[in-house]
Tab-separated table of C-alpha atoms in Angstrom:
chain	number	residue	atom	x	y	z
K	19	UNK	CA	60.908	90.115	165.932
K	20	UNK	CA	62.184	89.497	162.614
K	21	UNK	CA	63.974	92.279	160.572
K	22	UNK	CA	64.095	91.831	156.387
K	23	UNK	CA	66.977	94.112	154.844
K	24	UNK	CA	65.807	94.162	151.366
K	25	UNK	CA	68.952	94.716	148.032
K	26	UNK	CA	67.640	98.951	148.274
K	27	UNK	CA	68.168	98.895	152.190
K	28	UNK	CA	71.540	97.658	151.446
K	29	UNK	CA	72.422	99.809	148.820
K	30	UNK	CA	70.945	103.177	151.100
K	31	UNK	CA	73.105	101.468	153.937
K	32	UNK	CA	76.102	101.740	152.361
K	33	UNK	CA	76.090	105.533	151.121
K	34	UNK	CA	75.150	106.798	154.380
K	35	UNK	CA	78.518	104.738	156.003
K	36	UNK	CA	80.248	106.977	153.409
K	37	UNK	CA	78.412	109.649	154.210
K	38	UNK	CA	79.500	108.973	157.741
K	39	UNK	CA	82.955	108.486	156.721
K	40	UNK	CA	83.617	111.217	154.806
K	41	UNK	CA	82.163	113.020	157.434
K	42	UNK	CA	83.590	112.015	160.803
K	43	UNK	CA	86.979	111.331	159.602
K	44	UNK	CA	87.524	114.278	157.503
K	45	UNK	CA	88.527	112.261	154.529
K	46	UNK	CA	87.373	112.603	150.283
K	47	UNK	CA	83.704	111.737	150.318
K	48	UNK	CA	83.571	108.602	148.055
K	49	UNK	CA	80.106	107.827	145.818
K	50	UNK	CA	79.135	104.422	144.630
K	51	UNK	CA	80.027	105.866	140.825
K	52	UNK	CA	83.567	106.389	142.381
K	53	UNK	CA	84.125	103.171	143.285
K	54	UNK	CA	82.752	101.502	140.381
K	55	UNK	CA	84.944	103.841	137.863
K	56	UNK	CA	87.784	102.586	139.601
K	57	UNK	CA	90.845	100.970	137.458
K	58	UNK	CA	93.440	98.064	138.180
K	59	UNK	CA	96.144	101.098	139.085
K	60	UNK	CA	94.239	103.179	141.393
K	61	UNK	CA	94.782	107.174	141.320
K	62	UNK	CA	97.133	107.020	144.395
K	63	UNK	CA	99.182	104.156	143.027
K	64	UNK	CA	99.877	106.318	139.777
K	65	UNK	CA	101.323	109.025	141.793
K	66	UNK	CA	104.294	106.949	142.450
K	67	UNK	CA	107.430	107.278	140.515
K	68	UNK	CA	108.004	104.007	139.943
K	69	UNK	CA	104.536	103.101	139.072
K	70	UNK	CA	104.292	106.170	136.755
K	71	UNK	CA	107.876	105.278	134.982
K	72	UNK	CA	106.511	101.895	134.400
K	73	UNK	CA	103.358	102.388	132.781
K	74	UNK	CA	105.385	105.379	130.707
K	75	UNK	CA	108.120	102.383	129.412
K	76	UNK	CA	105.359	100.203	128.825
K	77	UNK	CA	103.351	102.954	126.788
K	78	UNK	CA	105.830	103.645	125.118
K	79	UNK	CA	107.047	99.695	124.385
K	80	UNK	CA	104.193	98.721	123.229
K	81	UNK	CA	103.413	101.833	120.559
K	82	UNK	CA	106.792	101.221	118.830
K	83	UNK	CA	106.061	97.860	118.419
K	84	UNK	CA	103.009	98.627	116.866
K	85	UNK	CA	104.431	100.914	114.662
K	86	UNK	CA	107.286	98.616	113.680
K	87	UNK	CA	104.698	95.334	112.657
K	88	UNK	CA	102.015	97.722	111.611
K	89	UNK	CA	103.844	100.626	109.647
K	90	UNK	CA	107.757	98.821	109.300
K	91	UNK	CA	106.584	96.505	105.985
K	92	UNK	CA	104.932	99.838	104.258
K	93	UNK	CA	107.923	102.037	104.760
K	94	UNK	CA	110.165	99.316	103.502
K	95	UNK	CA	108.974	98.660	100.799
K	96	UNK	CA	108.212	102.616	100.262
K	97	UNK	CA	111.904	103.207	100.757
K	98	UNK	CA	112.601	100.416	98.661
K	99	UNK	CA	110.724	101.499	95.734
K	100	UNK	CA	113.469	104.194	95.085
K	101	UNK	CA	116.542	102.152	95.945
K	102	UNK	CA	118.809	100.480	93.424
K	103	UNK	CA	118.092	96.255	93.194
K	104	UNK	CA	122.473	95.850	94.470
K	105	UNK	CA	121.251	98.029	97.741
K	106	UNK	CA	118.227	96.763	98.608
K	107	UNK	CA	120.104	92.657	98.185
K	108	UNK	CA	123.000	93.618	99.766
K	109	UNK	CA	121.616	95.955	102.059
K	110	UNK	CA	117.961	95.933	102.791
K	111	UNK	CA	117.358	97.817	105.866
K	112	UNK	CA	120.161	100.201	105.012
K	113	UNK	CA	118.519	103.869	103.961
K	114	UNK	CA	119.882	104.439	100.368
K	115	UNK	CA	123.684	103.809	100.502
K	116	UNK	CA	124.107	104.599	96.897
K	117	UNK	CA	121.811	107.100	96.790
K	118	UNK	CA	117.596	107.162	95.590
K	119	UNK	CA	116.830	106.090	92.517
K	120	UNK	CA	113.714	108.149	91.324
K	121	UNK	CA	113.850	106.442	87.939
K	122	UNK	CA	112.348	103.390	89.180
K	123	UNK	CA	108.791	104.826	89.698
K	124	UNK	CA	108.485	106.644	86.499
K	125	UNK	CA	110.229	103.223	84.736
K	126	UNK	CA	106.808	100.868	86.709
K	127	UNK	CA	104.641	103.219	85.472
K	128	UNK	CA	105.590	103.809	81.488
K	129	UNK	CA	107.283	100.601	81.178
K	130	UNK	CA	105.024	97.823	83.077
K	131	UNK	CA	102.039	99.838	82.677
K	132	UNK	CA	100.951	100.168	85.477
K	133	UNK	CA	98.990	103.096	84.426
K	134	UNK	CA	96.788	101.221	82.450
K	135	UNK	CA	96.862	98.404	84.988
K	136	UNK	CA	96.518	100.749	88.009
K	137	UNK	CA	93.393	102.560	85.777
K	138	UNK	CA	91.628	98.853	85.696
K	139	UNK	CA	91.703	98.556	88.940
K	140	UNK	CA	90.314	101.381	89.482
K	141	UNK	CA	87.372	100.301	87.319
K	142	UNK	CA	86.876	97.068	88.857
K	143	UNK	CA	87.006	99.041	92.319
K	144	UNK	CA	84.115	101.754	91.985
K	145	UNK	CA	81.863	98.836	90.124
K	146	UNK	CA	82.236	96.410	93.000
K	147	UNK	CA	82.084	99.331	95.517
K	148	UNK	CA	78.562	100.484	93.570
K	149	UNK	CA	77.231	96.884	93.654
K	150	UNK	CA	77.720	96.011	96.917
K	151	UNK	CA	76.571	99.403	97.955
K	152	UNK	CA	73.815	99.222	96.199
K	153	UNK	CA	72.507	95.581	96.895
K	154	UNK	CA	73.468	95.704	100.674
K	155	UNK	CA	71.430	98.707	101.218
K	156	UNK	CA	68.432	97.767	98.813
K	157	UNK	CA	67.900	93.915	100.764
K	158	UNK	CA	69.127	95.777	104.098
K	159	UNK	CA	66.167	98.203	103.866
K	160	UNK	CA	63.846	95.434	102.793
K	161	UNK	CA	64.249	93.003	105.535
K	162	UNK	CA	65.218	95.224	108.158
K	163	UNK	CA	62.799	98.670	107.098
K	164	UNK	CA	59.974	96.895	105.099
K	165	UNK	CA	59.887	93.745	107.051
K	166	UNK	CA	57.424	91.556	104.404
K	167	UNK	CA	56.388	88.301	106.133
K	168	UNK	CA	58.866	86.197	104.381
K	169	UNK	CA	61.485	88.445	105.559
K	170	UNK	CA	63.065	85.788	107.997
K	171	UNK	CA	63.047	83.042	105.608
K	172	UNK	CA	65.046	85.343	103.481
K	173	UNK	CA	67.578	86.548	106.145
K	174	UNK	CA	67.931	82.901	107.118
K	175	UNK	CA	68.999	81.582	103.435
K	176	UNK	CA	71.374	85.024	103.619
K	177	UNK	CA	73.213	84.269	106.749
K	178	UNK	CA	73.160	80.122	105.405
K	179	UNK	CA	75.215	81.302	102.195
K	180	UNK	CA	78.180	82.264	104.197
K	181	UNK	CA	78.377	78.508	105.336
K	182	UNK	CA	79.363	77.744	101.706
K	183	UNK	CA	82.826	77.780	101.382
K	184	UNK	CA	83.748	80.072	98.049
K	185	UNK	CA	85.626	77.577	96.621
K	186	UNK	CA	82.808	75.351	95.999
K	187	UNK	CA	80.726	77.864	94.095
K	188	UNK	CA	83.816	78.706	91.845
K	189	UNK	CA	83.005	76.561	89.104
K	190	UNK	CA	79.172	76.793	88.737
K	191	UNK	CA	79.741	80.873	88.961
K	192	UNK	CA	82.215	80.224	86.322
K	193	UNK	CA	79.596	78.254	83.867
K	194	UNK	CA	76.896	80.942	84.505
K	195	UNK	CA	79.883	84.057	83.323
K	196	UNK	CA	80.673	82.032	80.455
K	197	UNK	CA	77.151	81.173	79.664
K	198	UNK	CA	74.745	83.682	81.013
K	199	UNK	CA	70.913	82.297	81.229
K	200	UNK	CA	69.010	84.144	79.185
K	201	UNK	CA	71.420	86.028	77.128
K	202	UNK	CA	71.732	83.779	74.515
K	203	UNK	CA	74.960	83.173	73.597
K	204	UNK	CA	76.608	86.135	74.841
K	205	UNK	CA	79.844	85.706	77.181
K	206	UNK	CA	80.866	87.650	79.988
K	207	UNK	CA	84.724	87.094	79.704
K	208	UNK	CA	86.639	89.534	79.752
K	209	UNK	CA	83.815	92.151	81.062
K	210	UNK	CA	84.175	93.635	84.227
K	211	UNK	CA	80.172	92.901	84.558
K	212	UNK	CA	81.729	89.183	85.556
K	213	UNK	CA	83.878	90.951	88.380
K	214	UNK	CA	80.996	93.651	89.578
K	215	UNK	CA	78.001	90.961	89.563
K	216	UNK	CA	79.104	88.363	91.768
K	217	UNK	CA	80.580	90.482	94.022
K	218	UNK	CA	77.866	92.634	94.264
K	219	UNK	CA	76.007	89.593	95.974
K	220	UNK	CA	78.246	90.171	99.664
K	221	UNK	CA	75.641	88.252	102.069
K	222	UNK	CA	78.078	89.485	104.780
K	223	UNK	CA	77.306	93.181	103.977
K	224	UNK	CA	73.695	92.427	103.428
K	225	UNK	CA	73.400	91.330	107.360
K	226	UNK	CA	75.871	94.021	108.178
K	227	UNK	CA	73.514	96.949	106.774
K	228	UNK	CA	70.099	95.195	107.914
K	229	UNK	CA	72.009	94.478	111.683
K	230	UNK	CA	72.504	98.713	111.630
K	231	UNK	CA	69.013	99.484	110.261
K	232	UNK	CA	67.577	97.308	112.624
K	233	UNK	CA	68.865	99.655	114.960
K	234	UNK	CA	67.222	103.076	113.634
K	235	UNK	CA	64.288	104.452	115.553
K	236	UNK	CA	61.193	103.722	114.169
K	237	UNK	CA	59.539	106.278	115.695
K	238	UNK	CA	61.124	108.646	112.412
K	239	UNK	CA	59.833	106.174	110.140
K	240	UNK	CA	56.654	106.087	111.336
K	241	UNK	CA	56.523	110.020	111.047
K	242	UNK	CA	57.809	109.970	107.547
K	243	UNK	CA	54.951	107.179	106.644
K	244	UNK	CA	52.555	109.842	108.245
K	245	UNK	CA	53.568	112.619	106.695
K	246	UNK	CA	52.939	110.817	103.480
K	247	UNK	CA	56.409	109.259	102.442
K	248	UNK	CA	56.315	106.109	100.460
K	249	UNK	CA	58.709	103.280	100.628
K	250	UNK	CA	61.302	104.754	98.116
K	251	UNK	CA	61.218	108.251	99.652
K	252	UNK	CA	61.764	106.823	102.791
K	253	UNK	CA	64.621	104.936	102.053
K	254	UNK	CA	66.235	107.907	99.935
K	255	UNK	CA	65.619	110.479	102.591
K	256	UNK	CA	65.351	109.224	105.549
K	257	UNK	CA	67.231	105.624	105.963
K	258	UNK	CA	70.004	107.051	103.983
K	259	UNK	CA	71.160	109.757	105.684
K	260	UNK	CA	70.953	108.033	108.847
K	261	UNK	CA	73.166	105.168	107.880
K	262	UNK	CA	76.592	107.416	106.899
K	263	UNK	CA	78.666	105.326	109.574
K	264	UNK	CA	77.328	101.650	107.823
K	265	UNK	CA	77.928	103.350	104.375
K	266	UNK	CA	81.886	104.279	104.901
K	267	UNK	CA	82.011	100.925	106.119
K	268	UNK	CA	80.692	98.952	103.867
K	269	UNK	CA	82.586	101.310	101.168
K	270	UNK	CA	85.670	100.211	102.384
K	271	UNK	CA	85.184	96.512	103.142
K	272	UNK	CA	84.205	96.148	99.015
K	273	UNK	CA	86.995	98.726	97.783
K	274	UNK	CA	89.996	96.671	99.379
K	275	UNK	CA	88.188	93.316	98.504
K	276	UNK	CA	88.288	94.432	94.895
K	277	UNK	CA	91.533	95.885	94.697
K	278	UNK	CA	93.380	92.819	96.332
K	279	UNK	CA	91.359	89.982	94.693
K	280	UNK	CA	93.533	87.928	92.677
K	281	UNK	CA	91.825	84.181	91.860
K	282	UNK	CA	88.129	85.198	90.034
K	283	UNK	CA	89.791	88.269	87.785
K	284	UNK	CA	92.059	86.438	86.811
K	285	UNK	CA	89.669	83.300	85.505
K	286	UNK	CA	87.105	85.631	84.054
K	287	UNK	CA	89.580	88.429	82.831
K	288	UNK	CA	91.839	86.351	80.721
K	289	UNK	CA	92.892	89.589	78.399
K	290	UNK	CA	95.962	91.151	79.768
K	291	UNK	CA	94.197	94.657	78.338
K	292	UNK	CA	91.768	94.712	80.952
K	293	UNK	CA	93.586	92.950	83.985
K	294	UNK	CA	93.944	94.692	87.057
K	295	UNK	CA	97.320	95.100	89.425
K	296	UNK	CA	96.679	92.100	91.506
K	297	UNK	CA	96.230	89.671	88.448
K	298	UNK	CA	99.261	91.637	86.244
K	299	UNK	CA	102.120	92.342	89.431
K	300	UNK	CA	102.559	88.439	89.662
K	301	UNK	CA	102.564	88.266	85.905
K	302	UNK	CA	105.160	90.365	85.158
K	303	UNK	CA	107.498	89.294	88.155
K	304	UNK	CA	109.841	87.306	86.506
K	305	UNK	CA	110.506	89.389	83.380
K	306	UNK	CA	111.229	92.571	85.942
K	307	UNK	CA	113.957	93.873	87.715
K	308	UNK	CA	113.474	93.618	91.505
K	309	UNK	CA	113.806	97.355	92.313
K	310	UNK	CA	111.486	98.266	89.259
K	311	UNK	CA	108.774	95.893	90.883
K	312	UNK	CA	109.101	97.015	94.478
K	313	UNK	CA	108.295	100.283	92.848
K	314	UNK	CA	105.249	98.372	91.094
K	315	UNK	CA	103.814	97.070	94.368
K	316	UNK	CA	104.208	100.587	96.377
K	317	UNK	CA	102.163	102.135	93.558
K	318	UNK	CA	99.719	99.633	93.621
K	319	UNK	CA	99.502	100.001	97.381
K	320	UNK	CA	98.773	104.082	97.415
K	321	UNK	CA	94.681	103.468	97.009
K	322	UNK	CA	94.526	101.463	99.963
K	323	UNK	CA	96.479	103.491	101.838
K	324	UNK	CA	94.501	106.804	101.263
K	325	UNK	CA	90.761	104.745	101.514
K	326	UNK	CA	91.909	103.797	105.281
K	327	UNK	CA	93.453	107.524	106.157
K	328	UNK	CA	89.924	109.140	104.117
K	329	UNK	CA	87.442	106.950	106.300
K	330	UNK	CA	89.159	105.814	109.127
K	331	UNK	CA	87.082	108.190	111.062
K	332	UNK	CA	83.794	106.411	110.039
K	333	UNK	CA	85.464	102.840	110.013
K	334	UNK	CA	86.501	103.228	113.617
K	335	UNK	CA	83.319	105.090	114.944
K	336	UNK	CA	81.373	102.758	113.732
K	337	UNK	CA	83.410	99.266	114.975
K	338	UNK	CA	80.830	98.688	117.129
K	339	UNK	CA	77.689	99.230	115.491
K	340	UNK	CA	75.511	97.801	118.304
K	341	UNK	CA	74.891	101.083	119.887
K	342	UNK	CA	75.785	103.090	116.548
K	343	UNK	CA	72.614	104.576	116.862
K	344	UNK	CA	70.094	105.657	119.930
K	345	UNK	CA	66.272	106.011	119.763
């Protein structure tokens, strides 16, 4: 007589031996879940002193050197800003020898102007970050939401543009500022409509937002369409306030992408007036004492710095955006 064990017989085998274990012996009852939560360095094993003061040393190793190659080059140069050029040659990781020189930071701002500078920037920022928002969202919602039948020829020619190195498209993007088609013969230099434009057409955002709305339930949209709700209402009420995760990230991707792009202001921006940091810092390096241009750079650096500490909650929440959001 034959006898089939089948994968469930197995599985209903081997609870009832730990049943019977736990049991007879007198011992922790174990569960499957137990075993499968189980780590490299087992429970028992990190009741040992020696395996405890190992992991601690190597917790502890491994955050300082974090700190030191993630926060050591911010707090130089913040510590530089406010020490005297002599110190910081002589001296570099020395903490003020001579003394702080609080001079320098009101000298970058009045006498580089980086006030104006720091102001452009600005500018340039919130118009790229309201392009990009904007246009990511809008063809997100269309091919993802919408879904017209041409909507994967479109996504395909999306995802195909970020073969094209950016490089190549320099020159012909160039031509079209200079020249706009159908504007006559209007220029765009020295407009910040030449900075917000092009960036405002991010095909990496675009699949980024339509990845996440792919991912809403459509059961809601469905009930909105019932209820009456027509494409744009949908999108403002519904698809919008669903997608607060995709928006901080997408806010901070095209902030720091503006405020550290250096090559295309600088070709279509050719009036110092309206230059921003990253085009006037270099600029200005050689007529500028070194301390008084540390000072320069940790300015310019303070935006950054509070966009990652404002949405680092959203940015890292939402790193994997896969299961972002459940149905």
């Amino acid at each position: 007589m034959t006898t089939s064990i089948s994968a469930t017989d197995g599985r209903e085998g081997l609870r009832g031996w730990l049943s019977r274990r736990g049991a007879g012996g007198g011992r922790k009852r174990e569960s499957l879940d137990d075993l499968a939560e189980r780590t490299i360095v087992s429970d028992s094993e990190r009741r040992r002193p020696g395996t405890r003061i190992g992991m601690s040393l190597t917790h502890i190793f491994l955050a300082v050197t974090l700190v030191i190659a993630g926060l050591g080059p911010i707090l130089w140069l913040a510590k530089s800003a406010v020490t005297p050029t002599q110190d910081t040659l002589q001296q570099p990781f020395a903490l003020w020898p001579n003394g702080i020189d609080w001079a320098n930071l009101s000298t970058a701002w009045n006498d580089i102007h980086i006030d104006q500078y720091f102001w452009n920037t600005i500018v340039i920022a919130l118009g790229a970050w309201f392009t990009q928002l904007f246009i990511a969202t809008t063809a997100g919602y269309a091919l993802s939401v919408l879904r017209p039948k041409y909507a994967p020829v479109l996504s395909a020619l999306v995802l195909a543009t970020l073969f094209i190195p950016g490089i190549v498209l320099l020159v012909p993007l160039y031509l079209t500022i200079v020249n706009p088609p159908l504007l006559g013969d209007v220029s765009l230099l020295n407009n910040y409509l030449a900075v917000w434009l092009p960036m405002g057409a991010n095909a990496f955002n675009i699949l980024l937002v339509k990845r996440f709305f792919d991912n809403l339930p459509r059961e809601v949209f469905e009930a909105a369409r019932t209820d009456g709700a027509g494409p744009f209402r949908l999108f403002w009420s519904i698809v919008l306030p669903m997608s607060k995760p995709i928006l901080g990230v997408v806010s901070v991707f095209a902030i720091i992408a503006a405020w550290k792009d250096y090559l295309w202001p600088m070709l279509v921006l050719p009036d110092p007036a309206v230059q921003p940091l990253s085009v006037r810092l270099p600029a200005v390096q050689s007529q500028t004492e070194l301390d008084v241009f540390l000072a320069a750079l940790a300015i310019a650096t303070l935006i950054p710095i509070a966009m990652f500490l404002l949405f680092q909650s959203v940015f890292l929440r939402s790193a994997g955006l896969g299961g972002a959001v459940k149905g």
